[in-house]
């Protein structure tokens, strides 16, 4: 028999899964709480027990999507690789991961539009930016890279990878996946000491 905590966790997951599906296909604005309730097959009270507002629910969906993208990305990194190779592999894997339409919709398109740039950035700092910092620090400690500021390098590299992903999604940029991969690889490998 499930405990109360297990039931609450399962209900919360049903809500975020339903919201993820609807937000990623219809968009945040076009998705009503009634649609989420119907998809999750729960009462309004159950939803508001977990999420006070639709925006709070979107934050949970954004965090869930981010965690999923990072998990998928990290699976692509060879644990036997050197720190700088892991940095390249992880960066390129993330570019491929966010080509998934649902993840792309939540993380790259709707996240900043729905939450605002600053809030989306704060959430990103807990996930992908944190991993970027740790990866750079590992490469720095292994003396595979040389940087003036670890924090600034993490911010710039994270932004460059996100911009490459966005450029691939927009038809007005003639950037192919191979172009993006080549440039990201060149930027990271350019951090090596002379």
CSV table of N, CA, C and O in Angstrom, one decimal, residues 69-189:
chain,number,residue,atom,x,y,z
A,69,UNK,N,16.9,16.9,-19.7
A,69,UNK,CA,17.9,17.3,-20.8
A,69,UNK,C,19.3,17.0,-20.2
A,69,UNK,O,20.2,16.5,-21.0
A,70,UNK,N,19.6,17.3,-19.0
A,70,UNK,CA,20.9,17.1,-18.4
A,70,UNK,C,21.2,15.6,-18.3
A,70,UNK,O,22.3,15.2,-18.6
A,71,UNK,N,20.2,14.9,-17.8
A,71,UNK,CA,20.4,13.4,-17.7
A,71,UNK,C,20.7,12.8,-19.0
A,71,UNK,O,21.6,12.0,-19.1
A,72,UNK,N,20.0,13.2,-20.1
A,72,UNK,CA,20.2,12.7,-21.4
A,72,UNK,C,21.6,13.1,-21.9
A,72,UNK,O,22.3,12.3,-22.5
A,73,UNK,N,22.0,14.3,-21.6
A,73,UNK,CA,23.3,14.8,-22.0
A,73,UNK,C,24.4,14.0,-21.3
A,73,UNK,O,25.4,13.6,-22.0
A,74,UNK,N,24.3,13.9,-20.0
A,74,UNK,CA,25.4,13.2,-19.3
A,74,UNK,C,25.6,11.8,-19.7
A,74,UNK,O,26.7,11.2,-19.6
A,75,UNK,N,24.5,11.1,-20.1
A,75,UNK,CA,24.6,9.7,-20.6
A,75,UNK,C,25.5,9.6,-21.9
A,75,UNK,O,26.1,8.6,-22.2
A,76,UNK,N,25.6,10.7,-22.6
A,76,UNK,CA,26.4,10.8,-23.8
A,76,UNK,C,27.9,11.0,-23.6
A,76,UNK,O,28.7,11.0,-24.5
A,77,UNK,N,28.3,11.4,-22.3
A,77,UNK,CA,29.7,11.7,-22.0
A,77,UNK,C,30.4,10.4,-21.6
A,77,UNK,O,29.9,9.7,-20.7
A,78,UNK,N,31.5,10.2,-22.2
A,78,UNK,CA,32.3,9.0,-21.9
A,78,UNK,C,33.1,9.3,-20.6
A,78,UNK,O,33.9,10.2,-20.5
A,79,UNK,N,32.8,8.4,-19.6
A,79,UNK,CA,33.5,8.7,-18.3
A,79,UNK,C,35.0,8.5,-18.4
A,79,UNK,O,35.7,9.0,-17.5
A,80,UNK,N,35.5,7.8,-19.4
A,80,UNK,CA,37.0,7.7,-19.5
A,80,UNK,C,37.6,8.8,-20.2
A,80,UNK,O,38.9,8.9,-20.3
A,81,UNK,N,36.8,9.8,-20.7
A,81,UNK,CA,37.4,10.9,-21.4
A,81,UNK,C,38.1,11.9,-20.5
A,81,UNK,O,37.8,11.9,-19.3
A,82,UNK,N,39.0,12.7,-21.0
A,82,UNK,CA,39.7,13.7,-20.2
A,82,UNK,C,38.7,14.8,-19.9
A,82,UNK,O,37.6,14.9,-20.5
A,83,UNK,N,38.9,15.6,-18.9
A,83,UNK,CA,38.0,16.7,-18.5
A,83,UNK,C,37.6,17.6,-19.7
A,83,UNK,O,36.4,17.9,-19.9
A,84,UNK,N,38.6,18.0,-20.5
A,84,UNK,CA,38.3,18.8,-21.7
A,84,UNK,C,37.4,18.1,-22.7
A,84,UNK,O,36.5,18.6,-23.3
A,85,UNK,N,37.7,16.8,-22.9
A,85,UNK,CA,36.9,16.0,-23.8
A,85,UNK,C,35.5,15.9,-23.3
A,85,UNK,O,34.5,15.9,-24.1
A,86,UNK,N,35.3,15.7,-22.0
A,86,UNK,CA,34.0,15.6,-21.4
A,86,UNK,C,33.2,16.9,-21.6
A,86,UNK,O,32.0,16.9,-21.9
A,87,UNK,N,34.0,18.0,-21.5
A,87,UNK,CA,33.3,19.3,-21.7
A,87,UNK,C,32.8,19.5,-23.1
A,87,UNK,O,31.7,19.9,-23.4
A,88,UNK,N,33.6,19.0,-24.1
A,88,UNK,CA,33.2,19.1,-25.5
A,88,UNK,C,32.1,18.1,-25.7
A,88,UNK,O,31.0,18.5,-26.3
A,89,UNK,N,32.2,16.9,-25.3
A,89,UNK,CA,31.2,15.9,-25.5
A,89,UNK,C,29.8,16.3,-24.9
A,89,UNK,O,28.8,16.2,-25.5
A,90,UNK,N,29.9,16.8,-23.6
A,90,UNK,CA,28.7,17.3,-23.0
A,90,UNK,C,28.0,18.4,-23.7
A,90,UNK,O,26.8,18.5,-23.8
A,91,UNK,N,28.8,19.4,-24.1
A,91,UNK,CA,28.3,20.5,-24.8
A,91,UNK,C,27.6,20.2,-26.1
A,91,UNK,O,26.5,20.6,-26.4
A,92,UNK,N,28.3,19.3,-26.9
A,92,UNK,CA,27.7,18.8,-28.1
A,92,UNK,C,26.5,18.0,-27.9
A,92,UNK,O,25.5,18.0,-28.7
A,93,UNK,N,26.5,17.1,-26.9
A,93,UNK,CA,25.3,16.3,-26.6
A,93,UNK,C,24.1,17.1,-26.2
A,93,UNK,O,23.0,16.8,-26.6
A,94,UNK,N,24.4,18.2,-25.4
A,94,UNK,CA,23.3,19.1,-25.0
A,94,UNK,C,22.6,19.7,-26.3
A,94,UNK,O,21.4,19.8,-26.4
A,95,UNK,N,23.5,20.1,-27.2
A,95,UNK,CA,22.9,20.7,-28.5
A,95,UNK,C,22.0,19.7,-29.2
A,95,UNK,O,21.0,20.1,-29.7
A,96,UNK,N,22.4,18.5,-29.2
A,96,UNK,CA,21.5,17.5,-29.8
A,96,UNK,C,20.3,17.2,-29.0
A,96,UNK,O,19.2,17.0,-29.5
A,97,UNK,N,20.4,17.1,-27.7
A,97,UNK,CA,19.3,16.8,-26.8
A,97,UNK,C,18.2,17.9,-26.9
A,97,UNK,O,17.0,17.5,-27.0
A,98,UNK,N,18.5,19.1,-27.0
A,98,UNK,CA,17.5,20.2,-27.1
A,98,UNK,C,16.9,20.3,-28.5
A,98,UNK,O,16.1,21.2,-28.7
A,99,UNK,N,17.3,19.4,-29.4
A,99,UNK,CA,16.6,19.4,-30.6
A,99,UNK,C,15.3,18.6,-30.5
A,99,UNK,O,14.4,18.7,-31.4
A,100,UNK,N,15.1,17.9,-29.4
A,100,UNK,CA,13.8,17.2,-29.1
A,100,UNK,C,12.8,18.3,-29.0
A,100,UNK,O,12.9,19.3,-28.3
A,101,UNK,N,11.7,18.2,-29.8
A,101,UNK,CA,10.7,19.3,-29.9
A,101,UNK,C,10.1,19.7,-28.5
A,101,UNK,O,9.9,20.9,-28.3
A,102,UNK,N,9.8,18.8,-27.7
A,102,UNK,CA,9.2,19.2,-26.4
A,102,UNK,C,10.2,19.9,-25.5
A,102,UNK,O,9.9,20.9,-24.9
A,103,UNK,N,11.4,19.4,-25.4
A,103,UNK,CA,12.5,20.0,-24.6
A,103,UNK,C,12.8,21.4,-25.1
A,103,UNK,O,12.9,22.4,-24.4
A,104,UNK,N,12.9,21.5,-26.5
A,104,UNK,CA,13.2,22.8,-27.1
A,104,UNK,C,12.1,23.8,-26.8
A,104,UNK,O,12.4,24.9,-26.4
A,105,UNK,N,10.8,23.4,-26.9
A,105,UNK,CA,9.7,24.2,-26.6
A,105,UNK,C,9.8,24.8,-25.2
A,105,UNK,O,9.7,26.0,-25.0
A,106,UNK,N,10.0,23.9,-24.2
A,106,UNK,CA,10.0,24.4,-22.8
A,106,UNK,C,11.2,25.2,-22.5
A,106,UNK,O,11.2,26.2,-21.9
A,107,UNK,N,12.4,24.6,-22.8
A,107,UNK,CA,13.7,25.2,-22.3
A,107,UNK,C,14.1,26.5,-23.1
A,107,UNK,O,14.6,27.4,-22.6
A,108,UNK,N,13.9,26.4,-24.4
A,108,UNK,CA,14.5,27.5,-25.3
A,108,UNK,C,13.5,28.5,-25.7
A,108,UNK,O,13.8,29.7,-25.9
A,109,UNK,N,12.3,28.1,-25.9
A,109,UNK,CA,11.3,29.0,-26.5
A,109,UNK,C,10.4,29.6,-25.4
A,109,UNK,O,10.3,30.8,-25.2
A,110,UNK,N,9.7,28.7,-24.6
A,110,UNK,CA,8.7,29.2,-23.7
A,110,UNK,C,9.3,29.6,-22.3
A,110,UNK,O,8.8,30.5,-21.7
A,111,UNK,N,10.4,29.0,-21.9
A,111,UNK,CA,11.0,29.3,-20.6
A,111,UNK,C,11.2,30.8,-20.5
A,111,UNK,O,10.7,31.5,-19.6
A,112,UNK,N,12.1,31.4,-21.3
A,112,UNK,CA,12.4,32.8,-21.2
A,112,UNK,C,11.1,33.7,-21.5
A,112,UNK,O,11.0,34.7,-20.9
A,113,UNK,N,10.3,33.3,-22.4
A,113,UNK,CA,9.1,34.1,-22.7
A,113,UNK,C,8.1,34.1,-21.6
A,113,UNK,O,7.5,35.1,-21.2
A,114,UNK,N,7.9,32.9,-20.9
A,114,UNK,CA,6.9,32.8,-19.9
A,114,UNK,C,7.4,33.3,-18.5
A,114,UNK,O,6.7,34.0,-17.8
A,115,UNK,N,8.7,33.0,-18.2
A,115,UNK,CA,9.2,33.3,-16.9
A,115,UNK,C,9.9,34.7,-16.9
A,115,UNK,O,10.2,35.2,-15.8
A,116,UNK,N,10.3,35.1,-18.1
A,116,UNK,CA,11.2,36.3,-18.2
A,116,UNK,C,12.6,35.8,-18.2
A,116,UNK,O,13.0,34.8,-17.6
A,117,UNK,N,13.5,36.6,-18.8
A,117,UNK,CA,14.9,36.3,-18.9
A,117,UNK,C,15.6,36.0,-17.6
A,117,UNK,O,16.3,35.1,-17.4
A,118,UNK,N,15.3,36.9,-16.6
A,118,UNK,CA,16.0,36.8,-15.3
A,118,UNK,C,15.6,35.5,-14.6
A,118,UNK,O,16.5,34.8,-14.0
A,119,UNK,N,14.3,35.2,-14.5
A,119,UNK,CA,13.9,34.0,-13.8
A,119,UNK,C,14.4,32.8,-14.5
A,119,UNK,O,14.8,31.8,-13.8
A,120,UNK,N,14.3,32.7,-15.8
A,120,UNK,CA,14.8,31.6,-16.6
A,120,UNK,C,16.3,31.4,-16.3
A,120,UNK,O,16.8,30.3,-16.1
A,121,UNK,N,17.0,32.5,-16.2
A,121,UNK,CA,18.4,32.4,-16.0
A,121,UNK,C,18.8,31.9,-14.6
A,121,UNK,O,19.7,31.1,-14.4
A,122,UNK,N,18.0,32.3,-13.6
A,122,UNK,CA,18.1,31.8,-12.2
A,122,UNK,C,17.9,30.3,-12.2
A,122,UNK,O,18.7,29.6,-11.5
A,123,UNK,N,16.9,29.8,-12.9
A,123,UNK,CA,16.7,28.4,-12.9
A,123,UNK,C,17.8,27.6,-13.6
A,123,UNK,O,18.2,26.6,-13.2
A,124,UNK,N,18.3,28.2,-14.7
A,124,UNK,CA,19.4,27.7,-15.5
A,124,UNK,C,20.7,27.6,-14.6
A,124,UNK,O,21.4,26.7,-14.7
A,125,UNK,N,20.9,28.6,-13.7
A,125,UNK,CA,22.0,28.6,-12.9
A,125,UNK,C,22.1,27.4,-12.0
A,125,UNK,O,23.2,26.9,-11.6
A,126,UNK,N,20.9,26.9,-11.6
A,126,UNK,CA,20.9,25.7,-10.8
A,126,UNK,C,21.2,24.4,-11.5
A,126,UNK,O,21.4,23.4,-10.9
A,127,UNK,N,21.0,24.4,-12.8
A,127,UNK,CA,21.2,23.2,-13.6
A,127,UNK,C,22.3,23.3,-14.6
A,127,UNK,O,23.5,23.0,-14.2
A,128,UNK,N,22.1,23.7,-15.8
A,128,UNK,CA,23.2,23.6,-16.8
A,128,UNK,C,24.4,24.4,-16.5
A,128,UNK,O,25.5,24.0,-16.7
A,129,UNK,N,24.1,25.6,-16.0
A,129,UNK,CA,25.3,26.5,-15.6
A,129,UNK,C,26.1,25.9,-14.5
A,129,UNK,O,27.3,26.0,-14.5
A,130,UNK,N,25.5,25.3,-13.6
A,130,UNK,CA,26.2,24.6,-12.5
A,130,UNK,C,27.1,23.5,-13.0
A,130,UNK,O,28.2,23.3,-12.6
A,131,UNK,N,26.6,22.7,-13.9
A,131,UNK,CA,27.3,21.6,-14.5
A,131,UNK,C,28.5,22.2,-15.4
A,131,UNK,O,29.6,21.7,-15.4
A,132,UNK,N,28.2,23.3,-16.0
A,132,UNK,CA,29.3,24.0,-16.8
A,132,UNK,C,30.4,24.4,-15.9
A,132,UNK,O,31.6,24.2,-16.2
A,133,UNK,N,30.1,25.0,-14.8
A,133,UNK,CA,31.1,25.5,-13.9
A,133,UNK,C,31.9,24.3,-13.4
A,133,UNK,O,33.2,24.4,-13.3
A,134,UNK,N,31.2,23.2,-13.0
A,134,UNK,CA,31.9,22.0,-12.5
A,134,UNK,C,32.8,21.4,-13.5
A,134,UNK,O,34.0,21.0,-13.2
A,135,UNK,N,32.4,21.4,-14.8
A,135,UNK,CA,33.2,20.8,-15.9
A,135,UNK,C,34.4,21.7,-16.1
A,135,UNK,O,35.5,21.1,-16.4
A,136,UNK,N,34.2,23.0,-16.2
A,136,UNK,CA,35.3,23.9,-16.4
A,136,UNK,C,36.4,23.8,-15.2
A,136,UNK,O,37.6,23.7,-15.5
A,137,UNK,N,35.8,23.7,-14.0
A,137,UNK,CA,36.7,23.6,-12.9
A,137,UNK,C,37.6,22.3,-12.9
A,137,UNK,O,38.8,22.3,-12.6
A,138,UNK,N,36.9,21.2,-13.4
A,138,UNK,CA,37.6,19.9,-13.5
A,138,UNK,C,38.7,20.0,-14.6
A,138,UNK,O,39.9,19.6,-14.3
A,139,UNK,N,38.4,20.7,-15.7
A,139,UNK,CA,39.4,20.8,-16.7
A,139,UNK,C,40.5,21.8,-16.3
A,139,UNK,O,41.7,21.6,-16.6
A,140,UNK,N,40.2,22.8,-15.5
A,140,UNK,CA,41.2,23.8,-15.0
A,140,UNK,C,42.1,23.1,-14.0
A,140,UNK,O,43.3,23.2,-14.1
A,141,UNK,N,41.5,22.3,-13.1
A,141,UNK,CA,42.3,21.5,-12.1
A,141,UNK,C,43.3,20.5,-12.8
A,141,UNK,O,44.3,20.2,-12.3
A,142,UNK,N,42.8,20.0,-13.9
A,142,UNK,CA,43.7,19.0,-14.7
A,142,UNK,C,44.7,19.8,-15.6
A,142,UNK,O,45.4,19.1,-16.3
A,143,UNK,N,44.6,21.1,-15.5
A,143,UNK,CA,45.5,22.0,-16.3
A,143,UNK,C,45.3,21.8,-17.8
A,143,UNK,O,46.3,22.0,-18.6
A,144,UNK,N,44.1,21.4,-18.2
A,144,UNK,CA,43.8,21.3,-19.6
A,144,UNK,C,43.3,22.6,-20.2
A,144,UNK,O,43.3,22.7,-21.4
A,145,UNK,N,42.9,23.5,-19.4
A,145,UNK,CA,42.4,24.8,-19.8
A,145,UNK,C,43.1,25.9,-19.0
A,145,UNK,O,43.5,25.6,-17.8
A,146,UNK,N,43.0,27.1,-19.5
A,146,UNK,CA,43.5,28.2,-18.7
A,146,UNK,C,42.6,29.4,-19.0
A,146,UNK,O,42.3,29.8,-20.1
A,147,UNK,N,42.0,29.9,-17.9
A,147,UNK,CA,41.0,31.0,-18.0
A,147,UNK,C,41.2,32.0,-17.0
A,147,UNK,O,41.8,31.7,-15.9
A,148,UNK,N,40.9,33.3,-17.3
A,148,UNK,CA,41.0,34.4,-16.3
A,148,UNK,C,40.0,34.3,-15.2
A,148,UNK,O,40.3,34.5,-14.1
A,149,UNK,N,38.7,33.9,-15.6
A,149,UNK,CA,37.6,33.8,-14.7
A,149,UNK,C,36.8,32.6,-15.0
A,149,UNK,O,36.2,32.5,-16.1
A,150,UNK,N,36.8,31.7,-14.1
A,150,UNK,CA,36.0,30.5,-14.2
A,150,UNK,C,34.5,30.9,-14.4
A,150,UNK,O,33.8,30.3,-15.3
A,151,UNK,N,34.0,31.8,-13.6
A,151,UNK,CA,32.6,32.1,-13.6
A,151,UNK,C,32.2,32.8,-14.9
A,151,UNK,O,31.2,32.4,-15.5
A,152,UNK,N,33.0,33.7,-15.4
A,152,UNK,CA,32.7,34.4,-16.6
A,152,UNK,C,32.8,33.4,-17.8
A,152,UNK,O,32.0,33.5,-18.7
A,153,UNK,N,33.8,32.6,-17.8
A,153,UNK,CA,33.9,31.6,-18.8
A,153,UNK,C,32.7,30.7,-18.9
A,153,UNK,O,32.2,30.4,-19.9
A,154,UNK,N,32.2,30.2,-17.7
A,154,UNK,CA,31.0,29.4,-17.6
A,154,UNK,C,29.8,30.1,-18.2
A,154,UNK,O,29.1,29.5,-19.0
A,155,UNK,N,29.6,31.4,-17.8
A,155,UNK,CA,28.5,32.1,-18.3
A,155,UNK,C,28.6,32.3,-19.9
A,155,UNK,O,27.6,32.1,-20.5
A,156,UNK,N,29.7,32.6,-20.4
A,156,UNK,CA,29.9,32.9,-21.8
A,156,UNK,C,29.7,31.6,-22.6
A,156,UNK,O,29.0,31.5,-23.6
A,157,UNK,N,30.3,30.5,-22.1
A,157,UNK,CA,30.2,29.3,-22.8
A,157,UNK,C,28.8,28.7,-22.8
A,157,UNK,O,28.3,28.2,-23.8
A,158,UNK,N,28.2,28.8,-21.7
A,158,UNK,CA,26.8,28.4,-21.5
A,158,UNK,C,25.9,29.2,-22.5
A,158,UNK,O,25.0,28.6,-23.2
A,159,UNK,N,26.1,30.5,-22.5
A,159,UNK,CA,25.3,31.3,-23.4
A,159,UNK,C,25.6,31.0,-24.9
A,159,UNK,O,24.7,31.0,-25.7
A,160,UNK,N,26.8,30.7,-25.2
A,160,UNK,CA,27.2,30.4,-26.6
A,160,UNK,C,26.5,29.1,-27.1
A,160,UNK,O,26.0,29.0,-28.2
A,161,UNK,N,26.5,28.1,-26.2
A,161,UNK,CA,25.8,26.9,-26.5
A,161,UNK,C,24.3,27.1,-26.7
A,161,UNK,O,23.7,26.5,-27.6
A,162,UNK,N,23.7,27.8,-25.8
A,162,UNK,CA,22.3,28.1,-25.9
A,162,UNK,C,22.0,28.9,-27.2
A,162,UNK,O,21.0,28.6,-27.9
A,163,UNK,N,22.8,29.8,-27.5
A,163,UNK,CA,22.6,30.6,-28.8
A,163,UNK,C,22.8,29.7,-30.0
A,163,UNK,O,22.1,29.9,-31.0
A,164,UNK,N,23.7,28.8,-29.9
A,164,UNK,CA,23.9,27.9,-31.1
A,164,UNK,C,22.6,27.0,-31.2
A,164,UNK,O,22.2,26.8,-32.4
A,165,UNK,N,22.1,26.6,-30.1
A,165,UNK,CA,20.8,25.8,-30.2
A,165,UNK,C,19.7,26.6,-30.8
A,165,UNK,O,18.9,26.2,-31.6
A,166,UNK,N,19.6,27.9,-30.3
A,166,UNK,CA,18.5,28.8,-30.8
A,166,UNK,C,18.7,29.0,-32.3
A,166,UNK,O,17.8,29.1,-33.1
A,167,UNK,N,20.0,29.3,-32.7
A,167,UNK,CA,20.3,29.6,-34.1
A,167,UNK,C,19.9,28.4,-35.0
A,167,UNK,O,19.4,28.6,-36.1
A,168,UNK,N,20.1,27.2,-34.5
A,168,UNK,CA,19.7,26.0,-35.3
A,168,UNK,C,18.2,25.9,-35.5
A,168,UNK,O,17.7,25.3,-36.5
A,169,UNK,N,17.4,26.4,-34.5
A,169,UNK,CA,16.0,26.3,-34.5
A,169,UNK,C,15.4,27.4,-35.4
A,169,UNK,O,14.3,27.2,-36.0
A,170,UNK,N,16.0,28.5,-35.6
A,170,UNK,CA,15.5,29.6,-36.4
A,170,UNK,C,15.9,29.4,-37.8
A,170,UNK,O,17.0,29.3,-38.2
A,171,UNK,N,14.9,29.5,-38.7
A,171,UNK,CA,15.2,29.4,-40.1
A,171,UNK,C,15.9,30.5,-40.7
A,171,UNK,O,16.4,30.4,-41.8
A,172,UNK,N,16.0,31.7,-40.0
A,172,UNK,CA,16.7,32.8,-40.6
A,172,UNK,C,18.2,32.7,-40.4
A,172,UNK,O,18.9,33.6,-40.9
A,173,UNK,N,18.7,31.7,-39.7
A,173,UNK,CA,20.1,31.5,-39.6
A,173,UNK,C,20.5,30.2,-40.4
A,173,UNK,O,19.9,29.2,-40.2
A,174,UNK,N,21.5,30.3,-41.3
A,174,UNK,CA,21.9,29.2,-42.1
A,174,UNK,C,22.9,28.3,-41.3
A,174,UNK,O,23.8,27.7,-41.9
A,175,UNK,N,22.7,28.1,-40.0
A,175,UNK,CA,23.6,27.3,-39.2
A,175,UNK,C,23.2,25.9,-39.2
A,175,UNK,O,22.1,25.5,-38.7
A,176,UNK,N,24.0,25.0,-39.6
A,176,UNK,CA,23.7,23.6,-39.6
A,176,UNK,C,24.2,23.0,-38.2
A,176,UNK,O,25.1,23.6,-37.6
A,177,UNK,N,23.7,21.8,-37.8
A,177,UNK,CA,24.3,21.2,-36.6
A,177,UNK,C,25.8,21.0,-36.7
A,177,UNK,O,26.5,21.2,-35.7
A,178,UNK,N,26.3,20.7,-37.9
A,178,UNK,CA,27.8,20.5,-38.0
A,178,UNK,C,28.5,21.8,-37.8
A,178,UNK,O,29.6,21.9,-37.2
A,179,UNK,N,27.9,22.9,-38.3
A,179,UNK,CA,28.5,24.3,-38.1
A,179,UNK,C,28.6,24.6,-36.6
A,179,UNK,O,29.6,25.0,-36.0
A,180,UNK,N,27.4,24.3,-35.9
A,180,UNK,CA,27.3,24.6,-34.5
A,180,UNK,C,28.4,23.8,-33.7
A,180,UNK,O,29.1,24.3,-32.8
A,181,UNK,N,28.4,22.5,-34.0
A,181,UNK,CA,29.4,21.6,-33.3
A,181,UNK,C,30.8,22.1,-33.5
A,181,UNK,O,31.6,22.1,-32.6
A,182,UNK,N,31.1,22.5,-34.7
A,182,UNK,CA,32.5,22.9,-35.0
A,182,UNK,C,32.9,24.1,-34.3
A,182,UNK,O,34.0,24.2,-33.7
A,183,UNK,N,32.0,25.1,-34.2
A,183,UNK,CA,32.3,26.3,-33.5
A,183,UNK,C,32.4,26.1,-32.0
A,183,UNK,O,33.3,26.6,-31.3
A,184,UNK,N,31.5,25.3,-31.4
A,184,UNK,CA,31.5,25.0,-30.0
A,184,UNK,C,32.8,24.3,-29.6
A,184,UNK,O,33.5,24.6,-28.7
A,185,UNK,N,33.2,23.3,-30.5
A,185,UNK,CA,34.4,22.6,-30.2
A,185,UNK,C,35.6,23.5,-30.3
A,185,UNK,O,36.5,23.5,-29.5
A,186,UNK,N,35.6,24.4,-31.3
A,186,UNK,CA,36.7,25.4,-31.4
A,186,UNK,C,36.8,26.3,-30.2
A,186,UNK,O,37.9,26.6,-29.7
A,187,UNK,N,35.7,26.8,-29.7
A,187,UNK,CA,35.7,27.7,-28.6
A,187,UNK,C,36.2,27.0,-27.3
A,187,UNK,O,37.1,27.5,-26.6
A,188,UNK,N,35.8,25.8,-27.1
A,188,UNK,CA,36.2,25.0,-25.9
A,188,UNK,C,37.7,24.7,-26.0
A,188,UNK,O,38.5,24.9,-25.1
A,189,UNK,N,38.1,24.1,-27.2
A,189,UNK,CA,39.5,23.8,-27.3
A,189,UNK,C,40.4,25.0,-27.3
A,189,UNK,O,41.6,24.9,-27.0
